[in-house]
XYZ file of C-alpha atoms in Angstrom:
718
model
C 100.303 88.570 84.296
C 101.879 91.601 84.201
C 99.857 93.428 81.790
C 96.249 93.607 81.497
C 95.562 92.083 77.975
C 92.834 93.458 75.843
C 90.248 91.543 73.246
C 91.023 91.962 70.118
C 88.113 93.219 67.852
C 89.263 91.097 64.935
C 88.875 87.978 66.917
C 84.562 86.277 66.579
C 83.136 85.727 69.455
C 80.794 83.693 67.979
C 83.973 81.116 67.112
C 84.859 82.035 71.038
C 81.330 80.605 72.123
C 80.798 77.819 70.410
C 84.530 76.386 71.472
C 83.063 76.896 75.101
C 79.820 74.964 74.075
C 82.034 72.520 72.772
C 84.309 71.746 75.915
C 81.208 72.113 77.926
C 79.709 68.713 76.135
C 83.239 67.113 76.139
C 83.318 67.648 79.989
C 79.837 66.764 80.523
C 80.354 63.241 78.464
C 83.396 61.927 80.127
C 80.942 62.054 83.089
C 79.449 58.505 83.873
C 75.676 58.330 84.602
C 76.623 57.229 88.478
C 80.023 59.064 88.681
C 80.489 62.116 90.661
C 82.999 65.096 90.072
C 86.351 65.188 91.338
C 85.941 68.685 92.791
C 84.263 68.040 96.918
C 81.342 70.044 97.757
C 81.561 73.364 99.285
C 81.346 73.133 102.971
C 78.444 74.873 104.713
C 80.688 77.411 105.561
C 80.845 78.883 102.772
C 77.127 79.130 102.005
C 76.673 79.982 105.176
C 79.753 83.184 103.989
C 77.400 83.949 100.810
C 74.252 84.124 101.586
C 71.663 84.569 99.253
C 69.286 86.260 101.032
C 69.907 89.900 102.553
C 68.878 90.448 106.207
C 65.965 92.270 106.822
C 65.599 92.968 110.447
C 67.810 95.615 112.064
C 67.309 94.019 115.227
C 70.317 91.594 116.634
C 70.476 88.179 116.046
C 73.274 86.364 117.760
C 72.860 83.170 115.364
C 74.151 85.207 113.103
C 77.416 85.552 114.339
C 78.400 82.640 116.831
C 76.741 83.463 119.676
C 77.815 86.831 120.071
C 75.647 89.753 121.432
C 75.439 93.143 119.768
C 76.908 95.403 122.568
C 76.211 98.535 121.277
C 72.233 98.330 119.154
C 72.196 98.933 115.524
C 70.731 102.495 114.611
C 69.832 103.285 111.458
C 72.257 106.665 110.326
C 74.822 105.818 113.092
C 78.401 104.406 111.663
C 80.156 102.268 114.150
C 84.361 103.684 113.703
C 87.532 102.299 114.469
C 90.451 102.847 114.465
C 93.393 101.161 114.161
C 97.214 99.647 113.080
C 96.556 96.579 110.460
C 98.874 93.275 110.616
C 98.718 91.166 107.825
C 101.349 88.435 109.826
C 103.877 86.502 107.543
C 103.876 82.642 106.861
C 106.309 82.009 108.983
C 104.301 84.170 111.794
C 101.077 82.481 110.815
C 102.454 79.903 112.033
C 103.558 80.782 115.452
C 100.564 82.010 115.878
C 98.732 79.128 115.410
C 100.610 77.074 117.660
C 100.267 79.850 120.477
C 96.360 79.427 119.914
C 96.893 74.951 119.585
C 98.531 75.389 122.336
C 96.100 77.692 124.349
C 92.998 75.166 122.995
C 94.676 72.057 125.067
C 95.598 74.447 128.475
C 90.888 74.807 128.381
C 88.641 72.879 130.379
C 86.770 70.666 127.676
C 83.489 72.920 127.830
C 85.781 75.977 126.306
C 85.653 76.651 122.689
C 88.333 78.608 121.898
C 87.294 80.396 118.080
C 90.306 81.628 116.098
C 90.882 85.339 114.520
C 93.539 84.057 112.537
C 91.750 82.509 109.657
C 88.232 83.364 108.245
C 85.846 79.503 107.997
C 87.522 79.093 104.509
C 91.320 78.754 105.910
C 92.267 82.018 104.371
C 94.060 84.629 106.393
C 92.674 87.423 108.347
C 94.366 90.699 109.366
C 95.100 91.147 112.518
C 95.005 94.578 114.819
C 96.220 96.892 117.911
C 93.140 99.195 118.630
C 93.667 103.257 118.717
C 89.932 103.423 119.430
C 87.048 102.089 121.141
C 83.659 101.499 119.047
C 82.870 105.548 117.567
C 79.430 105.889 116.453
C 79.470 108.652 113.763
C 76.261 110.145 112.601
C 75.749 109.751 108.624
C 77.203 113.778 107.842
C 79.867 113.373 110.263
C 81.912 110.664 108.114
C 84.179 112.851 105.719
C 84.819 115.281 108.310
C 85.846 112.861 110.574
C 88.744 111.138 108.403
C 89.821 114.585 107.425
C 90.313 116.229 110.801
C 91.861 112.641 111.914
C 94.063 113.422 108.555
C 95.144 116.337 110.236
C 95.811 115.007 113.538
C 97.910 112.652 112.509
C 99.942 114.646 109.774
C 100.162 117.254 112.824
C 101.624 114.691 115.602
C 104.895 113.789 113.791
C 104.614 109.868 113.898
C 107.815 108.320 113.098
C 107.305 104.444 111.943
C 108.006 102.525 114.433
C 108.469 99.078 115.484
C 106.475 97.056 117.962
C 107.249 93.500 119.608
C 104.393 91.391 120.741
C 105.578 88.832 123.500
C 103.166 87.586 126.029
C 100.154 85.635 125.850
C 97.213 86.976 128.746
C 92.763 86.622 128.651
C 91.516 89.498 128.356
C 87.740 90.294 129.144
C 85.065 92.632 127.828
C 83.540 94.811 130.339
C 80.254 93.135 130.664
C 82.182 89.541 131.171
C 80.519 87.844 128.467
C 83.580 87.563 125.802
C 86.635 86.417 126.546
C 90.253 87.580 124.123
C 93.154 85.685 124.090
C 95.526 87.944 123.104
C 99.278 89.258 122.362
C 100.461 91.956 124.818
C 102.778 94.694 122.952
C 105.789 95.591 124.823
C 106.968 99.263 125.019
C 109.258 100.256 121.973
C 112.209 102.044 122.160
C 109.914 105.031 120.182
C 106.575 104.659 122.109
C 104.789 106.039 119.082
C 102.206 103.782 120.021
C 101.179 106.235 122.977
C 101.239 109.234 120.783
C 98.826 108.096 118.066
C 96.524 106.957 120.981
C 96.457 110.369 122.084
C 95.863 112.068 118.907
C 92.706 109.471 118.096
C 91.416 110.493 121.650
C 91.724 113.707 120.677
C 89.881 113.945 117.794
C 87.280 110.997 119.271
C 86.522 113.591 121.705
C 86.364 116.885 119.214
C 83.554 114.555 118.249
C 82.031 113.365 121.731
C 83.258 110.172 121.140
C 84.682 107.591 124.278
C 88.585 107.456 124.529
C 90.057 104.550 124.253
C 92.042 103.751 127.803
C 90.548 106.490 129.536
C 89.581 106.337 132.701
C 87.017 109.947 133.407
C 83.850 107.803 135.174
C 84.533 103.912 134.632
C 84.890 101.867 136.781
C 86.855 98.469 136.151
C 86.596 95.029 137.588
C 89.653 93.495 139.195
C 91.902 91.662 137.441
C 91.597 87.461 137.507
C 94.161 84.953 137.459
C 93.812 81.323 137.119
C 95.934 78.618 135.748
C 98.184 79.738 133.175
C 96.796 83.069 131.657
C 95.864 86.054 133.593
C 92.223 87.769 132.776
C 91.414 91.244 132.525
C 88.752 93.577 131.943
C 87.461 95.611 129.333
C 87.806 99.484 130.071
C 84.590 101.324 130.967
C 81.816 101.126 128.208
C 84.574 99.825 125.707
C 82.414 97.083 123.423
C 83.414 94.048 121.395
C 83.314 94.716 117.877
C 81.656 91.778 115.837
C 83.603 89.510 114.236
C 82.975 90.365 110.251
C 83.576 94.420 111.292
C 87.537 93.614 111.316
C 88.278 95.559 114.674
C 87.588 94.238 118.284
C 87.980 96.781 121.255
C 89.273 94.159 124.507
C 91.343 96.396 126.590
C 92.828 96.228 129.773
C 92.148 98.080 132.596
C 93.808 101.626 133.170
C 93.920 103.450 136.302
C 94.191 107.141 136.574
C 98.416 107.963 136.198
C 98.679 104.475 134.699
C 101.353 104.110 131.767
C 99.132 102.762 128.775
C 101.947 101.174 127.101
C 100.944 98.234 128.451
C 97.484 98.289 127.234
C 98.278 97.879 123.458
C 97.727 93.920 122.551
C 97.008 91.801 119.150
C 94.028 89.606 119.579
C 94.130 86.135 118.323
C 91.055 84.349 119.763
C 88.058 84.220 121.959
C 85.310 82.809 122.863
C 81.779 83.166 125.253
C 83.044 80.978 128.150
C 85.035 81.871 130.695
C 88.785 80.199 130.547
C 88.861 79.439 134.393
C 86.062 78.579 136.757
C 88.264 80.011 139.734
C 89.812 83.387 140.370
C 92.830 84.176 142.157
C 94.788 87.212 143.174
C 95.114 90.551 141.079
C 98.430 90.124 138.729
C 99.172 88.454 135.487
C 101.204 85.707 133.861
C 101.984 84.401 130.710
C 101.830 81.319 128.877
C 104.529 78.830 129.449
C 106.863 78.427 125.959
C 105.581 81.514 124.450
C 108.067 84.229 125.833
C 110.334 83.064 123.223
C 108.043 83.525 120.388
C 109.136 87.327 119.700
C 106.869 88.203 117.235
C 107.890 92.395 115.362
C 105.091 94.443 113.668
C 106.500 97.414 111.791
C 104.207 99.879 112.026
C 103.888 102.682 108.498
C 100.348 103.824 108.695
C 97.089 103.337 110.852
C 93.258 103.086 109.215
C 90.050 104.072 110.054
C 87.425 101.430 109.410
C 83.322 103.808 109.382
C 81.158 101.053 108.796
C 81.959 98.620 105.774
C 84.787 100.961 104.383
C 88.417 101.445 105.199
C 90.474 104.732 104.987
C 94.169 104.302 105.365
C 96.523 107.387 106.999
C 99.952 107.988 106.378
C 99.485 105.729 103.055
C 96.712 103.992 100.588
C 95.553 101.037 101.664
C 95.761 97.452 99.383
C 91.999 97.343 99.066
C 91.597 100.650 97.172
C 95.049 100.139 95.367
C 93.951 97.250 94.331
C 91.438 98.990 91.118
C 94.998 100.378 89.806
C 96.417 96.861 88.368
C 93.109 97.325 86.454
C 93.486 100.775 85.537
C 92.811 101.670 81.856
C 93.107 105.732 80.386
C 89.987 106.834 79.078
C 89.536 110.757 77.230
C 87.942 112.219 73.963
C 89.760 115.086 72.711
C 87.155 116.610 69.933
C 90.007 119.376 68.974
C 90.248 119.766 65.348
C 94.107 121.355 65.973
C 95.155 118.298 68.683
C 93.555 115.643 65.580
C 94.952 117.009 62.793
C 98.050 119.127 63.499
C 99.600 118.903 67.094
C 99.004 115.322 66.540
C 102.040 114.676 64.685
C 104.056 117.480 66.106
C 103.623 115.538 69.529
C 104.643 112.557 67.486
C 108.033 113.683 66.227
C 108.734 115.633 69.677
C 108.476 111.939 72.198
C 110.952 110.497 69.589
C 113.692 113.238 70.377
C 112.934 112.025 74.089
C 115.452 109.624 75.446
C 114.476 105.630 75.999
C 116.011 106.081 79.747
C 114.010 109.679 80.605
C 111.157 108.529 82.865
C 107.412 110.014 81.442
C 106.754 111.537 84.811
C 110.219 113.323 84.899
C 108.942 114.454 81.180
C 105.649 115.550 83.339
C 108.098 117.108 85.633
C 110.366 119.223 83.656
C 107.710 121.168 81.843
C 106.231 122.053 84.950
C 109.829 123.457 86.001
C 109.773 125.711 82.688
C 106.353 127.003 84.212
C 108.113 127.717 88.176
C 111.155 129.105 85.907
C 109.113 131.622 84.507
C 107.560 132.224 88.002
C 110.549 132.996 89.273
C 111.452 135.141 86.952
C 108.260 137.133 87.555
C 109.339 138.176 90.721
C 112.529 138.972 90.112
C 111.808 141.290 87.089
C 108.277 142.573 87.575
C 107.137 141.319 90.625
C 103.848 144.714 90.559
C 102.618 142.284 87.403
C 102.270 145.371 85.289
C 105.664 146.418 83.990
C 106.411 147.183 81.101
C 109.431 144.142 81.549
C 112.367 143.383 79.177
C 110.730 141.948 76.052
C 112.488 138.611 76.583
C 110.796 137.775 80.252
C 107.345 138.267 77.651
C 108.888 135.707 75.154
C 110.112 133.365 78.065
C 106.480 133.248 79.324
C 105.607 132.249 76.241
C 107.705 129.884 75.215
C 107.716 128.064 79.431
C 103.822 127.822 78.345
C 104.239 126.026 75.480
C 106.798 123.361 76.796
C 104.833 122.682 79.658
C 101.747 121.858 76.939
C 103.936 120.116 74.603
C 105.672 117.726 77.628
C 102.417 117.166 79.198
C 101.140 116.090 75.878
C 104.184 113.507 74.829
C 103.680 112.003 78.749
C 101.851 109.307 77.660
C 103.584 108.479 74.443
C 106.796 108.374 75.952
C 105.513 105.645 78.622
C 103.886 103.948 75.870
C 107.610 103.814 74.645
C 108.948 102.708 77.682
C 106.170 100.217 78.594
C 105.826 102.321 81.661
C 102.008 103.067 81.613
C 100.835 102.997 84.917
C 97.529 105.324 86.960
C 100.155 106.724 88.798
C 101.233 108.431 85.382
C 97.332 109.838 85.421
C 97.589 110.746 89.049
C 100.901 112.460 88.531
C 100.051 114.164 85.372
C 97.032 116.009 86.343
C 98.260 116.442 90.168
C 100.779 118.671 87.988
C 98.427 120.608 85.793
C 96.266 121.559 89.204
C 99.808 122.759 90.558
C 99.580 124.493 87.585
C 96.389 126.515 88.031
C 97.273 129.629 89.365
C 101.402 129.525 88.203
C 100.732 129.561 84.494
C 98.040 132.530 84.880
C 100.624 133.988 86.520
C 102.527 134.660 84.144
C 99.188 135.935 81.535
C 98.370 138.093 84.721
C 101.836 140.114 84.286
C 101.945 139.426 80.363
C 98.407 141.199 80.533
C 99.836 144.319 82.695
C 96.653 143.976 85.020
C 98.777 143.831 88.154
C 97.299 142.933 91.682
C 94.331 144.546 90.524
C 90.210 142.713 90.954
C 91.148 141.938 87.234
C 94.590 140.041 87.645
C 92.886 138.530 90.805
C 90.118 136.790 88.471
C 93.128 135.880 85.256
C 95.568 134.107 87.949
C 92.322 132.299 89.793
C 89.829 131.520 86.991
C 91.408 128.558 85.391
C 91.130 126.643 88.702
C 87.114 126.154 87.703
C 87.367 124.773 84.572
C 89.921 122.284 86.430
C 88.059 121.159 89.347
C 84.881 121.174 87.232
C 86.708 118.789 84.504
C 88.427 116.348 87.303
C 84.731 116.046 88.937
C 82.965 115.140 85.829
C 86.232 112.514 85.037
C 85.505 111.143 88.576
C 81.927 110.472 87.667
C 82.345 109.519 83.601
C 85.848 107.697 84.468
C 87.000 109.908 80.689
C 88.208 112.673 80.423
C 86.389 115.176 78.057
C 87.903 117.747 75.492
C 85.599 119.554 73.092
C 86.317 121.189 69.607
C 86.987 124.624 71.157
C 89.159 123.684 74.980
C 91.670 125.233 77.402
C 94.614 122.719 77.444
C 94.794 123.525 73.853
C 92.939 126.227 72.096
C 93.069 128.100 75.262
C 97.311 127.760 75.747
C 97.555 128.681 72.390
C 95.875 131.445 72.624
C 97.675 132.342 76.282
C 101.000 131.564 74.271
C 99.781 134.182 71.614
C 99.692 137.118 74.224
C 102.498 136.331 75.448
C 104.041 137.448 72.522
C 102.264 140.424 71.309
C 102.930 141.815 74.336
C 106.797 140.829 74.071
C 106.733 142.320 70.470
C 104.136 145.072 71.483
C 104.177 145.561 75.239
C 102.032 144.783 77.542
C 99.426 148.170 77.340
C 98.404 146.899 74.193
C 95.446 144.669 75.899
C 94.075 148.556 77.447
C 94.299 150.035 74.311
C 90.457 150.497 72.439
C 90.262 147.176 70.097
C 89.836 150.332 67.374
C 92.958 150.818 67.123
C 93.509 147.648 65.630
C 89.957 146.551 64.230
C 88.155 149.715 62.783
C 84.770 148.190 63.777
C 83.930 150.781 66.502
C 80.131 149.965 66.329
C 81.203 146.513 67.647
C 83.476 147.281 70.206
C 82.846 150.797 70.848
C 85.793 152.239 73.044
C 86.380 149.014 74.719
C 89.902 147.029 75.159
C 90.700 143.793 75.555
C 90.941 144.535 79.480
C 87.307 145.787 79.564
C 85.711 142.337 77.958
C 88.335 140.463 79.636
C 85.796 138.974 82.357
C 82.819 138.766 80.470
C 84.751 136.751 77.561
C 86.126 134.284 80.240
C 83.552 134.071 83.020
C 81.083 133.673 80.475
C 82.720 130.984 78.473
C 82.691 129.025 81.727
C 79.765 128.898 83.029
C 77.635 128.844 79.807
C 79.767 126.355 77.640
C 82.023 124.724 80.149
C 80.031 124.095 83.063
C 77.049 123.088 81.224
C 78.760 120.758 79.441
C 80.524 118.560 82.303
C 76.831 118.625 84.344
C 75.421 117.005 81.124
C 77.968 114.632 81.107
C 78.166 113.319 84.331
C 73.902 113.543 84.465
C 74.348 110.684 81.208
C 76.865 108.758 83.343
C 74.881 108.401 86.495
C 71.528 107.427 84.740
C 73.448 104.818 82.688
C 74.454 103.630 86.103
C 70.898 104.026 87.821
C 72.262 106.403 90.412
C 70.034 109.649 92.098
C 71.283 112.596 90.338
C 70.857 115.396 93.579
C 73.900 114.038 95.425
C 76.199 115.020 92.724
C 75.801 118.595 93.706
C 76.683 118.382 97.072
C 80.073 117.540 95.967
C 80.481 120.765 94.602
C 80.714 121.904 98.457
C 85.276 122.062 98.312
C 85.491 124.850 95.107
C 82.751 127.065 96.318
C 84.930 127.134 99.865
C 87.505 127.757 97.692
C 86.297 130.106 95.234
C 84.115 131.782 97.963
C 87.197 132.199 100.333
C 89.141 133.432 97.995
C 87.231 136.085 96.814
C 86.041 137.278 100.291
C 89.499 137.203 101.318
C 91.403 139.356 98.487
C 87.848 141.436 97.526
C 87.530 142.427 100.684
C 87.428 146.420 101.129
C 89.745 145.832 104.705
C 92.054 143.437 103.482
C 96.104 144.336 102.114
C 96.970 142.381 100.290
C 96.304 143.703 96.884
C 97.379 147.020 98.352
C 100.319 145.467 99.016
C 100.667 143.495 95.725
C 100.772 139.979 97.526
C 99.127 138.066 94.766
C 102.147 135.738 93.666
C 102.933 134.383 97.274
C 98.526 134.230 97.237
C 99.011 132.413 94.064
C 101.885 129.958 95.673
C 99.551 129.260 98.762
C 96.282 128.709 96.433
C 98.759 126.370 93.903
C 99.534 123.909 96.597
C 95.342 124.033 98.069
C 94.199 123.807 95.309
C 96.276 121.016 94.146
C 95.796 118.467 97.064
C 91.591 119.438 96.809
C 91.974 118.432 92.682
C 94.429 115.337 93.367
C 92.537 114.165 95.908
C 89.559 113.609 93.702
C 91.729 111.961 90.822
C 93.077 109.416 93.629
C 89.658 108.756 94.479
C 88.833 108.310 90.785
C 91.827 106.137 90.140
C 90.894 103.908 93.314
C 87.226 103.943 93.047
C 86.709 105.669 96.902
C 84.498 107.837 98.230
C 84.332 112.059 96.852
C 86.184 113.580 98.848
C 84.316 116.529 99.788
C 86.969 118.107 102.051
C 90.867 118.680 102.292
C 92.418 120.523 105.948
C 94.349 122.861 103.666
C 91.363 124.832 103.001
C 90.804 125.495 107.224
C 93.657 128.525 106.568
C 91.818 129.828 103.774
C 88.656 130.272 105.413
C 90.427 131.782 108.643
C 92.106 134.271 105.677
C 88.549 135.269 104.974
C 87.691 135.529 108.652
C 90.723 138.022 109.202
C 90.343 139.876 105.516
C 86.288 140.705 107.162
C 87.351 140.610 110.751
C 85.369 144.296 110.950
C 82.280 143.206 109.557
C 81.603 141.140 112.538
C 82.569 144.056 114.933
C 86.472 143.823 115.424
C 88.987 145.883 114.621
C 90.857 145.154 111.187
C 94.017 143.411 111.760
C 97.697 145.359 110.633
C 98.821 144.303 107.052
C 102.012 143.046 108.974
C 99.861 140.523 110.407
C 98.266 139.798 107.521
C 100.972 139.045 105.537
C 102.561 137.214 108.493
C 99.469 134.904 108.632
C 99.485 134.377 104.744
C 103.072 133.366 104.611
C 102.712 130.653 107.803
C 99.099 129.439 105.438
C 102.114 128.885 102.936
C 104.542 127.182 104.565
C 101.656 124.988 105.786
C 99.980 124.286 102.664
C 104.076 123.254 101.304
C 104.466 121.002 104.105
C 101.043 119.189 104.141
C 100.856 118.720 100.003
C 104.857 117.131 100.127
C 104.096 115.125 102.841
C 100.664 113.700 101.642
C 102.218 113.573 97.986
C 105.157 111.530 98.962
C 103.048 109.362 101.245
C 100.624 108.129 98.044
C 103.166 108.166 95.481
C 105.125 105.999 97.507
C 102.357 103.459 98.450
C 101.578 103.705 95.036
C 105.015 102.718 93.895
C 105.249 99.898 96.472
C 102.198 98.142 95.678
C 102.238 98.380 91.677
C 105.940 97.557 92.073
C 107.148 100.708 90.023
C 109.664 103.891 90.166
C 108.183 106.991 89.434
C 111.091 109.294 88.212
C 112.701 106.747 86.390
C 112.338 104.087 84.335
C 111.409 100.584 86.101
C 113.366 97.636 84.781
C 111.432 95.051 82.822
C 110.640 91.753 84.502
C 113.064 88.696 83.122
C 110.512 86.030 81.099
C 107.855 84.136 83.244
C 108.660 86.449 86.199
C 105.979 87.835 88.192
C 105.672 91.796 89.215
C 103.133 93.596 91.155
C 101.554 95.455 88.586
C 101.194 97.672 85.727
C 98.617 97.634 82.829
C 98.675 98.998 80.055
C 96.664 102.231 78.196
C 94.783 101.969 75.472
C 97.218 103.731 73.527
C 94.348 105.947 71.630
C 94.904 109.587 73.557
C 97.636 111.550 74.427
C 97.761 111.040 78.124
C 98.547 108.080 80.217
């Protein structure tokens, strides 16, 4: 079915149970005493694949995997890792590969048993692959860092999608000569992306002290051997054969210094523990008769990293993760009285003004454009963030923020009106919210006339803290909680009101004593709103918002029987983000505040923080491990170091050097963010068969679609 059906609470479960029991009784009565069921018994291989007893021993037992010997011993805390290009052959391609395998079996001696890598023991098709690494053994703490560093390496390699042609059939032995692989050799493509990907993979492997694939260093390889119709090569050096259930093998061709590596890439389609030929001939290679004409093509759009039993896809989001989007159901709890009794009616009326051809994600984007337009106006008319500016500009700030909030709250309603609800909606919605954190607050900073001061920096960046912890909370509870008084509703109304007051009275009212407006010197003394701003905002976050998030996460973990302590390590990215921002901007040696560079800094942090939290949202939607790192934090740490070089015994950099570093960081952040965002959105759209910014046509009756699910319809989000 195209849509997920949710059970009707009005239906009686007792009636359903009675009906089920009745059907069971009827089926049982239909069988005669000696009559056997129509379905055949399950094969023994099924029970072997899904054994009920867990394997207790940590030692290798060849009987558990077809007699194969583990080449790398199991060490607790070590994670075998592989980098590879996955290939899932089509039906016609599977037939060609099966024919090749059958021809190979016919040509082998009777004592040689050729096992297929095309299908499992139950006959289901298996994915094939081209290896880009040897077996890498990572420590537990290196897994996430390896993934992030590898992602950065691929991002900077500028490898474009390409096609690989598979044509020649070969025999390849592992280095120990105790396992042989039947492989299809990859022809050198016109655009040699395989070589570029291998360089990136080997570079990262070396960085973690791991061996390189097809590397001649300190290796000696057995000579090539030929016999009959097949050429037999050897594995390079210490490359190991992976267990079959790992999904990756490391069979390779021997490599000599200076040799082009293009001829070494291949796809394994079968294996055997017996030597295919008893005699060896001269060095060289040959192909199987009739196979050269059966050329197969593999489209390369991304690569995968397999760490233990988990797989991370790069250049795209893997299907194993995206499958969770098909069962997506948005969940939120909004306790705000304003939302429930007043704003709900406003949103319901506003969404009726939107045309049905307007996609819900475009509604979200239009709201964000209101913020971007005001940031541009801010840079033109009040670049120092102090002012005073023309009154209409402050009114524009208020209107833009209000329209952003309106669009943010009706996009889900528009999705339900148009039948476009999907997990992409939540990712897009909250991703835009993350980008907006440091931009809308820039307008608030200017409306209060705080400028590039310590309080201005605080005002511009403080929204990142509650946004991160709300996202962290949602990751664990799978529900967005909004309290009786929350930032997206009451906080935003207060911000809009302050902007309107700045337009009418001028931003100087926030530095005037409160007693000029409220005659209670016994309460306020000589304090102004700006004087109370930091303790009020930070105290609200520290003593109300953060404890509520922690309590909800702890409750969710206890309900699932999970430990509590590990979740606090997930605060690492926000600690690094906050600490680095503070260390850089508040450093006495930094000139960013003196030179009034807060707008550029906040634009940069918009993409950095947006990437950081959107990765969490994506992990929440796809049930993936919590992302502890993003490569975009690395230059931020570098900026904190640059801003404090005198503390490290070095000379301070000039204001011009610091400015150009920030500009380069901004360009880097923009490129990395949009490249990643486009790849993720494309992967989700292709998987679910939907469009991002346009309405996806509804399928005809009885027509199946790839995905797309409904939400509960009880909240204003998708």
